[in-house]
Amino acid sequence: MQNDTIHSINGPVITVKDTDTFALMEMVYVGEDRLLGEVVSMTREATVIQVYESTSGLKPGEPVTSSGESMSIDLGPGILKNIFDGIGRPLRDIAEATGAFITAGSQGNTIDENKLWPVRIKVSKNDTLKHGDVYATVQETDLIEHRLMVPRGKGGKVVYTADDGDHKARTTMVKLEDRDGFVHELSLIQRWPIKTARPVTKRLDTAKPLVTGQRVIDTLFPITKGGAAAIPGGFGSGKTMTQHQLAKWCDADIIVFVGCGERGNEMTQALEEFSELIDPKSGKPLTDRTVLIANTSNMPVAAREASIYTGVTIAEYYRDMGYHVAMMADSTSRWAEALREISGRLEEMPAEEGFPPYLSSRLSQFYERAGYYETLNHKTGSITIVGAVSPQGADFSEPVTQNTKRFIHAFWALDKQLAYERHYPAVNWNESYSEYVNQLSNWYSENVDEEFLDHRQQIVKLLNEENKLQEIVKLIGSSLLPDDQKLILEISKLIRKGFLQQNAFHDFDSYVTLEKQMKMMDVILYLYHEADKIVDRGIAFRLITQTDIFNKLTKMKYEIPNDDMDMFDDYYDLVDNALSDIK
Amino acid sequence: MKLQYMHLKEVNDPLIFLEGVKDVGFNEVVEIEMADGSMRHGQVIEIKGDSVGIQVFEGTEGISLENTKTSFKGRSMHVGLSKEVLGRIFSGTGEPIDGLGPLFIDEYRDINGLPLNPVSRVYPRNYINTGISSIDALTTLIRGQKLPIFSGAGMPHDELAMQIVRQARIAEDAGESDKFGVVFAAMGVKNDVADFFKRSLEEAGVLDRVVMYLNLSNDPVIERILTPRTALTTAEYLAYEHDMHILVIMTDITFYSEALREFSSSKGEIPGRKGFPGYLYSDLASLFERAGIVKGKGGSVTQIPILSMPNDDITHPIPDLTGYITEGQIVLSRDLHQKGLYPPIATLPSLSRLMKDGIGSGYTRDDHKALTDQLFSSYSHVQEARSLASVIGEDELSDTDKKYIRFGEFFENNFVNQGPEVNRSIEDTLDLGWALLSLLPREELDRVDSEVLDEFYNSQEAYERFNIKEKSLVRELGQKGE
């Protein structure tokens, strides 16, 4: 074997001269400390490698060794409830080994090899298995049954099964003999290259919503299970808050939360909050279904690029078991900037704003891994991707936002002005959109209410009219408007403050069922139509506002719990009583 | 025996290049002996085979290809530390410059630090009482937070930072006051700014608890890149080895970023926005992320970086990227400053991301969050009313909007405006906030639960407190407009 050594070092990029040992995208070990790296370009003279850890102290002449595979991670039980760095090393184990600060060259296995897992074998001798078939299950957490699937390239007749019971992750559970007489041993662990999408049987249409309990999303700009959405917003507009809310409340089976180039304290907060929160359906802590991936902004930049792929690979692994997975990436802009930084070090020709020309194709490769699928073992599973975007100067015309828009179908634009008013979630209803509404219309009619989409349309229309009227109000004030327009302004204000605005810290308001969302819309629109009748009769609108009915409805979100829909009857009565005096 | 290398291959300020070098590590520290025997320092920033690129902190002036001897120290940039750093003044590289002689050194630490493992962090929750209403009530500072001041040329950001240091210390539990310390890093600011801080810290009687790292505007530019790292290493040392609560004041991030730009372009790197290097975000993050609290340690590192926005533009890359990393920002407003209000904190764009978990019962007071939300909401309506008034005239506003305009004035003059010597308790601040809100009609306060309003809304008291009559709220304004 050739003796490959470091020739040059420039930040996270090193080169090896005159070698043909390596393959493109291959994972390599760099230096005496065996830092992880990846081959990013090759010529006959020089092989360029990006290193996933700090290169401080690295010297030319130190060895570079090949791993023989592209950047891969171990998959198996123990991923849930855990927190990993960008390349799949468990941060708790690293903290135990090296203390509070992460040193370069820290080692750690993604899957704990000493822990005993309660395994149930699902196949018997002489069964024939192929890629993707489930051969055993493990109760990974109280909420999730982990299904072990035959890895790629393996298959055949079962010739050995271990007994049910507690086993370590590396123990052979099943042996398969293929047609050539070769015996494959399957343990609880399989490896997968993170930049390759895991195969499925086929892609299915998406027609079910990912219910988030956030009114502005579920009602106005819904997303399907298997859809892709982007949350762009300047700093302080609440991207992370919104993503945390989705991770806490959305009705996916598994949450993969990738903190990509963001704050360390936020990851700590996610760790704490998710373990304190109890899933309302099962009564178990939310961490039971969550995996966190943290590449904080001061961790090595090359690992930032990998963190997104590590996250989506884990998401696909659980999808293949037949789960609905929601992946949050906060923030894809930091990922794009990592691409830009590496590209600059490689002295590639930059395109727009210094970003590499392949920015768009990388984004599409990532977002295309979302979808609703029939898995290899003929279950259905999905991956929903919600990516935060941090546009420079809150300017949505910058390359990352623009390129992202091409690959997503729900766009939740966060607005600085709304954030200044502390109107959260600060989703701007004029700039945001969702192309999933039509796909979901049947589901909403069958599962919520036939009038749900009709109500939604009315709300959208009112907000749109308000937007136009506000232009006039800015010029002449609202007092000169005719009464029917005043009513639109007032009812829209009620929609904005009483419906769209949602208090993440309020017990009743943090998560709202679709049923309650529907009822709230219904009461608001009931008030609108009844008031409209009165205004039509030429009665002064002032008399209606004096009844304080608008303020009462604004606060209904805090008064009615999710499990007491009968309380809405009181609000119809309130409207009737208030208006009957005027009639 | 360390090798010394004679001669250079190339000098390209602030970089020098050597050839034929062996066994040198990336980021290794270099000593350069000049012909006159004086020493300069540098760091390896590029290695290509046996050719090495070095950045010289003191600049390359006077260096020729022939007149230097270069030796490699075999380690990355370290700073010598002991508890005796308190009360001392150092250069950006950690050399004492106060004439008090060399420092007795306990240990050396790599100034680049290491990323703190998120699982070893403690999520910051304890608020720091600064005695400044706009900060305590609306952008609460939390111990272990990084909260920058976004300012502009000519605005009193230095005074504000000093007021925070002074009053935060007083609010500190008396028995714990020896656990409080300040690390001050000056990057490219003028001598008189450094003097102002020195003098104010002395007046506050805390100079013996302060460590200063000074890289002034006439000091070498490249040293400016090291200054905050040296300072933060000291802060971490004091916080995690000696259990102290350290407040780090770094001024000015803009000059630091410009030094980074200068350095980057001299290396011939591809520039990003406005010529700043593409890694400005990662680089700033490597500073700001060093704020925090570590599990099992008694101390904390809180950062107040000061940043002067070029041309008051908050979308400029430096404030923009900073805002994406830090946990909020305190923005100063030129408009309020020109109205003569101090501190001129612009309420609406200011934000503290950590306050939501550090306020309320057990920390400040139960009603804090409701008050904050309502003040933000009402004050943002003031802006709408003002812009409407500027088009149609105040006379034409509705009565409610007129009340908002008056509320806005009272809010700015009584709540935001406070003076550099006034130290308000959190109770005073919150009560003042409710009194101001009580000038508005109760039905306008839509962010607050009815029970909270029952307890705190009292318009009668408010009118008396500010010595006005309800009707005059509307009428006086009308007359003023005539």
Coordinates of N, CA and C in Angstrom, one line a residue, chain A residues 7-11 55-60 83 91-92 94-95 99-104 233-237 239-241 261-269 271-273 276 294 296-301 304 334 337 340-341 343-345 347-348 350 353-354 390-394 416-417 420-424 473-479 493 497 501 503 505-506 548 551 554-555 558-559, chain B residues 23-28 45-50 76 110 112 114-125 138-139 144-146 150 236 240 267 269-273 278-279 281-282 285-286 289-294 314-315 319-321 323-327 329 347-354 356-357 369 372-373 376-377 380 384 387-388 391-392 396 443-450 453:
Chain A
H7 N 0.3 17.0 2.1 CA 1.2 17.9 1.5 C 0.9 19.3 1.9
S8 N -0.3 19.8 1.7 CA -0.5 21.2 2.1 C -1.8 21.3 3.0
I9 N -1.9 22.4 3.7 CA -3.0 22.6 4.7 C -3.4 24.1 4.5
N10 N -4.7 24.3 4.3 CA -5.3 25.6 4.3 C -6.7 25.5 4.9
G11 N -6.7 25.9 6.2 CA -7.9 25.8 7.0 C -8.4 24.4 7.0
T55 N -8.2 21.7 12.0 CA -6.9 21.2 11.5 C -5.7 21.9 12.3
S56 N -6.0 22.6 13.3 CA -5.0 23.2 14.1 C -3.9 22.2 14.5
G57 N -2.6 22.5 14.3 CA -1.6 21.6 14.8 C -1.3 20.5 13.8
L58 N -2.1 20.3 12.7 CA -1.8 19.3 11.7 C -0.5 19.6 11.0
K59 N 0.3 18.6 10.7 CA 1.6 18.9 10.0 C 1.7 18.2 8.7
P60 N 2.4 18.8 7.7 CA 2.6 18.0 6.5 C 3.5 16.8 6.8
I83 N -28.4 12.8 21.0 CA -28.0 14.0 20.3 C -26.6 13.7 19.7
L91 N -22.9 13.2 21.3 CA -22.3 14.2 22.0 C -22.2 13.9 23.5
R92 N -23.2 13.1 24.0 CA -23.1 12.7 25.4 C -21.9 11.9 25.7
I94 N -19.1 11.9 24.0 CA -17.9 12.7 23.8 C -17.7 13.5 25.1
A95 N -18.8 14.0 25.7 CA -18.7 14.8 26.9 C -18.1 14.0 28.0
G99 N -14.8 15.7 28.4 CA -15.2 16.9 29.2 C -16.0 17.8 28.4
A100 N -16.2 19.0 28.9 CA -17.2 19.9 28.4 C -16.9 20.5 27.0
F101 N -15.6 20.5 26.7 CA -15.2 21.1 25.4 C -14.8 20.0 24.5
I102 N -15.1 20.1 23.2 CA -14.9 19.1 22.2 C -13.6 19.2 21.6
T103 N -12.7 18.2 21.7 CA -11.4 18.3 21.1 C -11.4 17.6 19.8
A104 N -10.5 18.0 18.9 CA -10.4 17.3 17.6 C -10.0 15.9 17.8
G233 N -36.6 34.1 7.2 CA -36.8 35.3 8.1 C -35.5 35.8 8.6
G234 N -35.5 37.2 8.8 CA -34.3 37.8 9.3 C -34.1 37.4 10.7
F235 N -33.0 37.9 11.3 CA -32.8 37.5 12.7 C -33.8 38.1 13.6
G236 N -34.2 37.3 14.6 CA -35.2 37.8 15.6 C -36.6 37.6 15.1
S237 N -36.9 37.0 13.9 CA -38.3 37.0 13.5 C -38.9 35.7 13.9
K239 N -37.7 32.2 13.6 CA -37.5 30.9 12.9 C -37.4 29.7 13.8
T240 N -36.5 29.9 14.8 CA -36.2 28.8 15.7 C -37.4 28.5 16.5
M241 N -38.0 29.5 17.0 CA -39.2 29.3 17.8 C -40.3 28.5 17.1
G261 N -25.3 25.0 12.2 CA -24.6 26.3 12.3 C -25.4 27.3 13.2
E262 N -26.1 26.8 14.2 CA -26.9 27.8 15.0 C -26.3 27.8 16.4
R263 N -27.0 28.3 17.4 CA -26.5 28.6 18.7 C -26.5 27.4 19.6
G264 N -25.4 27.3 20.4 CA -25.3 26.2 21.3 C -26.4 26.2 22.3
N265 N -26.7 27.4 22.8 CA -27.8 27.4 23.9 C -29.1 26.9 23.4
E266 N -29.4 27.1 22.1 CA -30.6 26.7 21.5 C -30.7 25.2 21.5
M267 N -29.6 24.5 21.2 CA -29.6 23.0 21.3 C -29.8 22.6 22.7
T268 N -29.2 23.2 23.7 CA -29.4 22.9 25.1 C -30.8 23.1 25.5
Q269 N -31.4 24.2 25.0 CA -32.8 24.4 25.3 C -33.7 23.3 24.7
L271 N -32.9 20.3 24.1 CA -32.7 19.1 24.9 C -33.5 19.1 26.1
E272 N -33.5 20.3 26.8 CA -34.2 20.4 28.1 C -35.7 20.4 27.8
E273 N -36.2 21.2 26.9 CA -37.6 21.4 26.7 C -38.3 20.1 26.2
E276 N -38.9 17.7 28.9 CA -39.9 18.0 29.9 C -41.3 17.9 29.3
A294 N -26.6 18.3 16.2 CA -26.1 19.7 16.6 C -24.8 19.9 15.9
T296 N -23.1 23.3 16.1 CA -23.3 24.7 16.5 C -22.3 25.5 15.6
S297 N -22.6 26.8 15.6 CA -21.9 27.7 14.7 C -20.4 27.7 14.9
N298 N -19.9 27.3 16.1 CA -18.4 27.3 16.3 C -17.8 25.9 16.1
M299 N -18.6 25.0 15.7 CA -18.1 23.7 15.4 C -17.5 23.7 13.9
P300 N -16.7 22.7 13.6 CA -16.0 22.8 12.3 C -17.0 22.9 11.1
V301 N -16.6 23.7 10.1 CA -17.6 24.1 9.1 C -17.9 22.9 8.1
R304 N -20.6 20.9 9.2 CA -21.9 21.5 9.0 C -22.6 21.1 7.7
R334 N -27.0 28.4 6.7 CA -25.6 28.1 7.3 C -25.0 27.0 6.5
E337 N -23.8 28.4 3.4 CA -22.6 29.1 3.6 C -21.4 28.2 3.8
R340 N -20.2 27.4 0.5 CA -19.5 28.5 0.0 C -18.1 28.6 0.5
E341 N -18.0 28.4 1.8 CA -16.7 28.5 2.5 C -15.7 27.4 1.9
S343 N -16.1 25.8 -0.9 CA -15.8 26.1 -2.3 C -14.7 27.2 -2.5
G344 N -14.8 28.2 -1.6 CA -13.7 29.2 -1.7 C -12.4 28.7 -1.4
R345 N -12.3 27.8 -0.4 CA -11.0 27.2 -0.1 C -10.5 26.3 -1.2
E347 N -10.9 27.1 -4.2 CA -10.6 28.0 -5.3 C -11.4 27.7 -6.5
E348 N -12.7 27.4 -6.2 CA -13.7 27.2 -7.3 C -14.2 28.5 -7.8
P350 N -16.7 31.2 -8.2 CA -18.0 31.4 -7.6 C -19.1 31.9 -8.6
E353 N -23.2 35.9 -5.5 CA -22.8 36.3 -4.1 C -21.8 35.3 -3.5
G354 N -20.9 34.8 -4.3 CA -19.8 33.9 -3.8 C -20.2 32.5 -3.6
S390 N -32.1 31.8 6.5 CA -31.7 33.0 7.2 C -31.1 34.0 6.1
P391 N -32.0 34.7 5.4 CA -31.5 35.5 4.3 C -30.7 36.7 4.8
Q392 N -29.6 37.0 4.1 CA -28.8 38.1 4.5 C -29.6 39.4 4.5
G393 N -29.5 40.2 5.6 CA -30.3 41.4 5.6 C -31.8 41.3 5.5
A394 N -32.3 40.1 5.8 CA -33.7 39.8 5.6 C -34.2 40.1 4.2
K416 N -40.4 40.8 9.8 CA -39.7 41.5 10.9 C -40.7 42.5 11.6
Q417 N -41.6 43.1 10.8 CA -42.5 44.1 11.4 C -43.5 43.4 12.4
Y420 N -41.6 42.7 15.5 CA -41.5 43.9 16.3 C -42.7 44.0 17.2
E421 N -43.9 43.7 16.6 CA -45.2 43.9 17.4 C -45.3 42.7 18.3
R422 N -44.4 41.7 18.3 CA -44.5 40.5 19.0 C -45.8 39.7 18.6
H423 N -46.1 39.8 17.3 CA -47.1 39.0 16.7 C -46.4 37.7 16.3
Y424 N -46.6 36.6 17.1 CA -46.0 35.3 16.8 C -47.1 34.3 16.5
V473 N -55.9 53.6 4.3 CA -55.9 54.1 5.6 C -54.6 54.8 5.9
K474 N -53.5 54.3 5.3 CA -52.3 55.0 5.5 C -52.3 56.4 5.0
L475 N -53.2 56.7 4.0 CA -53.2 58.0 3.4 C -54.3 58.9 4.1
I476 N -55.4 58.3 4.4 CA -56.5 59.2 4.9 C -57.0 58.9 6.3
G477 N -56.5 57.8 6.9 CA -57.0 57.4 8.2 C -58.3 56.6 8.0
S478 N -58.7 55.8 9.1 CA -59.8 54.9 8.9 C -61.1 55.6 9.1
S479 N -61.2 56.8 9.7 CA -62.5 57.3 10.1 C -63.3 57.7 8.9
K493 N -58.8 42.6 11.9 CA -58.0 42.8 13.1 C -58.3 41.6 14.0
K497 N -55.4 39.1 15.3 CA -55.1 39.1 16.7 C -55.7 37.9 17.4
Q501 N -52.5 35.1 15.4 CA -51.6 35.2 16.5 C -51.8 34.1 17.5
N503 N -50.2 32.0 21.0 CA -49.3 32.2 22.1 C -48.7 30.8 22.5
F505 N -46.8 30.0 24.7 CA -46.6 29.8 26.2 C -47.9 29.6 26.9
H506 N -49.0 29.6 26.2 CA -50.3 29.5 26.8 C -50.8 28.0 26.8
D548 N -68.3 45.8 22.4 CA -67.0 45.1 22.8 C -67.0 43.6 22.4
N551 N -63.5 42.4 21.0 CA -62.5 42.1 22.0 C -62.8 40.8 22.6
T554 N -61.6 38.1 20.4 CA -60.2 38.0 20.4 C -59.6 37.1 21.5
K555 N -60.3 37.1 22.6 CA -59.7 36.4 23.7 C -60.3 34.9 23.8
Y558 N -58.0 31.9 24.4 CA -57.4 31.6 25.7 C -58.5 31.0 26.6
E559 N -59.8 31.1 26.3 CA -60.8 30.6 27.2 C -61.2 29.2 26.9
Chain B
D23 N 8.5 20.0 9.6 CA 7.9 19.6 10.8 C 7.2 20.9 11.5
V24 N 6.4 21.5 10.7 CA 5.6 22.7 11.2 C 4.2 22.4 11.2
G25 N 3.4 22.7 12.2 CA 2.0 22.4 12.3 C 1.2 23.6 11.9
F26 N 0.0 23.3 11.4 CA -1.0 24.4 11.0 C -1.3 25.2 12.3
N27 N -1.4 26.5 12.1 CA -1.7 27.4 13.2 C -0.6 27.6 14.3
E28 N 0.6 27.0 14.0 CA 1.7 27.1 14.9 C 2.2 28.6 15.1
I45 N -0.5 30.1 8.7 CA -1.8 30.1 8.2 C -2.0 29.3 6.9
E46 N -0.9 28.8 6.4 CA -0.9 28.0 5.1 C 0.3 27.2 5.0
I47 N 0.2 25.9 4.6 CA 1.3 25.1 4.4 C 1.2 24.4 3.1
K48 N 2.2 24.6 2.2 CA 2.2 23.8 1.0 C 3.5 23.1 0.9
G49 N 3.5 21.8 1.2 CA 4.8 21.1 1.2 C 5.7 21.7 2.2
D50 N 6.9 22.1 1.7 CA 7.9 22.7 2.7 C 7.8 24.3 2.6
S76 N 0.3 26.1 19.1 CA -0.6 27.2 18.6 C -0.5 28.3 19.6
D110 N -4.7 27.7 25.0 CA -4.9 28.0 23.6 C -5.9 29.1 23.4
N112 N -7.6 30.0 20.9 CA -8.7 29.7 20.0 C -9.9 28.9 20.7
L114 N -12.1 25.9 22.4 CA -12.7 24.7 21.8 C -14.2 24.8 21.8
P115 N -14.9 24.2 20.8 CA -16.4 24.3 20.9 C -16.9 23.7 22.1
L116 N -17.9 24.3 22.8 CA -18.5 23.8 24.0 C -19.6 22.8 23.6
N117 N -19.5 21.6 24.1 CA -20.5 20.6 23.8 C -21.9 21.0 24.3
P118 N -22.9 21.0 23.4 CA -24.2 21.4 23.8 C -24.8 20.7 25.0
V119 N -24.4 19.4 25.1 CA -24.9 18.6 26.3 C -24.2 19.0 27.6
S120 N -23.1 19.8 27.5 CA -22.4 20.2 28.7 C -22.8 21.6 29.1
R121 N -23.6 22.3 28.3 CA -24.1 23.6 28.6 C -25.2 23.6 29.6
V122 N -25.3 24.7 30.4 CA -26.5 24.9 31.2 C -27.3 26.0 30.5
Y123 N -28.6 25.7 30.2 CA -29.4 26.7 29.6 C -29.6 27.9 30.5
P124 N -29.1 29.1 30.0 CA -29.1 30.3 30.9 C -30.5 30.7 31.3
R125 N -30.7 30.9 32.6 CA -32.1 31.4 33.1 C -32.0 32.5 34.1
L138 N -37.8 44.9 28.8 CA -38.1 44.5 27.5 C -37.1 43.7 26.8
T139 N -35.8 43.8 27.1 CA -34.8 42.9 26.6 C -33.9 42.4 27.7
G144 N -24.9 34.5 31.1 CA -24.5 33.5 30.2 C -24.9 33.8 28.8
Q145 N -25.6 34.9 28.6 CA -26.1 35.3 27.3 C -25.0 36.1 26.5
K146 N -25.2 36.2 25.2 CA -24.4 37.1 24.4 C -25.4 38.1 23.8
F150 N -26.1 47.3 19.3 CA -25.9 47.8 18.0 C -26.0 49.3 18.0
E236 N -13.0 32.6 30.1 CA -13.3 31.2 30.3 C -12.5 30.7 31.5
Y240 N -14.5 29.3 34.7 CA -14.6 27.9 34.9 C -13.5 27.3 35.8
K267 N -4.5 37.6 1.9 CA -4.3 36.2 1.5 C -4.8 35.9 0.2
E269 N -8.1 35.7 -0.7 CA -9.3 34.9 -0.7 C -10.4 35.5 -1.4
I270 N -11.3 34.7 -1.9 CA -12.5 35.2 -2.6 C -13.4 35.9 -1.7
P271 N -13.7 37.2 -1.9 CA -14.5 37.9 -0.9 C -16.0 37.6 -1.0
G272 N -16.8 37.7 0.1 CA -18.2 37.6 0.0 C -18.8 39.0 0.0
R273 N -19.9 39.2 0.8 CA -20.6 40.5 0.7 C -19.7 41.6 1.2
G278 N -16.0 35.1 3.2 CA -17.1 34.2 3.2 C -17.3 33.6 4.6
Y279 N -16.2 33.4 5.4 CA -16.3 32.8 6.7 C -16.5 33.8 7.8
Y281 N -19.2 34.8 9.2 CA -20.2 34.2 10.1 C -19.5 33.2 11.0
S282 N -18.8 32.2 10.5 CA -18.1 31.2 11.3 C -17.1 31.9 12.3
A285 N -18.9 33.7 15.0 CA -19.5 32.7 15.9 C -18.5 32.1 16.8
S286 N -17.2 31.9 16.3 CA -16.2 31.3 17.2 C -15.9 32.3 18.4
E289 N -20.0 32.4 20.5 CA -20.4 31.1 21.1 C -19.7 30.8 22.3
R290 N -18.6 31.6 22.6 CA -17.9 31.3 23.9 C -18.6 31.9 25.1
A291 N -19.7 32.5 24.9 CA -20.5 32.9 26.1 C -21.3 31.6 26.5
G292 N -21.6 31.6 27.8 CA -22.4 30.5 28.3 C -22.0 30.0 29.7
I293 N -22.7 28.9 30.1 CA -22.5 28.4 31.4 C -22.2 26.9 31.2
V294 N -21.2 26.4 31.9 CA -20.8 25.0 31.8 C -21.4 24.2 33.0
I314 N -28.6 48.5 9.7 CA -28.7 47.2 10.4 C -28.6 46.0 9.4
T315 N -28.7 46.3 8.1 CA -28.6 45.2 7.2 C -27.2 45.0 6.7
P319 N -23.5 43.8 11.4 CA -24.7 43.6 12.3 C -25.6 42.5 11.9
D320 N -25.7 42.2 10.6 CA -26.6 41.2 10.1 C -26.2 39.8 10.6
L321 N -24.9 39.5 10.4 CA -24.4 38.2 10.8 C -24.3 38.1 12.3
G323 N -26.3 39.5 14.4 CA -27.7 39.3 14.9 C -28.1 37.8 14.7
Y324 N -27.6 37.1 13.7 CA -27.9 35.7 13.5 C -27.2 34.8 14.5
I325 N -26.2 35.3 15.2 CA -25.4 34.5 16.1 C -25.8 34.8 17.5
T326 N -25.9 36.1 17.8 CA -26.1 36.5 19.2 C -27.5 36.2 19.7
E327 N -27.7 36.2 21.0 CA -29.1 35.9 21.5 C -29.9 37.2 21.7
Q329 N -30.4 41.5 20.5 CA -29.6 42.7 20.3 C -30.3 43.9 21.0
T347 N -36.9 50.5 21.2 CA -37.5 49.3 21.8 C -37.9 48.2 20.8
L348 N -38.4 48.6 19.7 CA -39.0 47.6 18.8 C -38.0 46.6 18.2
P349 N -36.9 47.1 17.6 CA -35.9 46.2 17.0 C -35.0 45.5 18.1
S350 N -35.1 45.9 19.3 CA -34.3 45.3 20.4 C -35.0 44.0 20.8
L351 N -34.2 43.1 21.2 CA -34.7 41.7 21.5 C -33.8 41.0 22.4
S352 N -34.3 40.2 23.3 CA -33.5 39.3 24.1 C -34.1 37.9 23.9
R353 N -33.4 37.0 23.2 CA -34.0 35.7 23.0 C -34.1 34.8 24.2
L354 N -33.3 35.1 25.2 CA -33.3 34.2 26.4 C -34.3 34.6 27.4
K356 N -37.5 34.9 27.6 CA -38.7 34.2 27.8 C -38.6 33.1 29.0
D357 N -37.4 32.6 29.2 CA -37.3 31.6 30.2 C -36.6 32.2 31.5
K369 N -44.2 39.0 31.6 CA -44.3 38.7 30.2 C -45.5 39.4 29.6
T372 N -44.6 43.0 29.0 CA -43.6 43.1 27.8 C -44.4 43.0 26.5
D373 N -45.2 42.0 26.4 CA -45.9 41.8 25.1 C -46.8 43.0 24.8
F376 N -44.7 46.2 23.8 CA -44.3 46.0 22.4 C -45.4 46.3 21.5
S377 N -46.5 45.6 21.7 CA -47.7 45.8 20.8 C -48.2 47.2 20.7
S380 N -45.7 49.6 19.1 CA -45.6 49.5 17.7 C -46.9 50.1 17.0
E384 N -47.4 53.3 14.0 CA -48.4 53.4 13.0 C -49.2 54.7 13.1
S387 N -47.1 57.6 11.9 CA -46.9 57.7 10.4 C -48.2 58.2 9.8
L388 N -49.3 57.8 10.4 CA -50.6 58.3 9.8 C -50.7 59.8 10.1
V391 N -49.1 62.1 7.8 CA -49.8 62.3 6.5 C -51.0 63.2 6.6
I392 N -51.9 62.8 7.6 CA -53.2 63.5 7.6 C -53.2 64.6 8.7
E396 N -56.7 65.0 12.7 CA -57.6 64.1 12.0 C -57.6 62.7 12.6
E443 N -59.7 48.4 26.7 CA -60.0 47.4 25.6 C -58.9 47.4 24.5
E444 N -58.0 48.4 24.6 CA -56.9 48.3 23.6 C -55.8 47.3 24.1
L445 N -55.8 46.9 25.3 CA -54.8 46.0 25.8 C -55.2 44.6 25.6
D446 N -55.0 44.1 24.3 CA -55.5 42.8 23.9 C -54.5 41.7 24.1
R447 N -53.4 42.0 24.6 CA -52.4 40.9 24.9 C -52.5 40.3 26.3
V448 N -53.3 40.9 27.1 CA -53.2 40.6 28.5 C -54.5 40.0 29.0
D449 N -54.4 38.9 29.8 CA -55.6 38.3 30.3 C -56.4 39.3 31.2
S450 N -57.7 39.0 31.3 CA -58.5 40.0 32.1 C -58.1 40.0 33.5
L453 N -55.2 42.3 34.0 CA -55.6 43.7 33.9 C -56.3 44.1 35.2

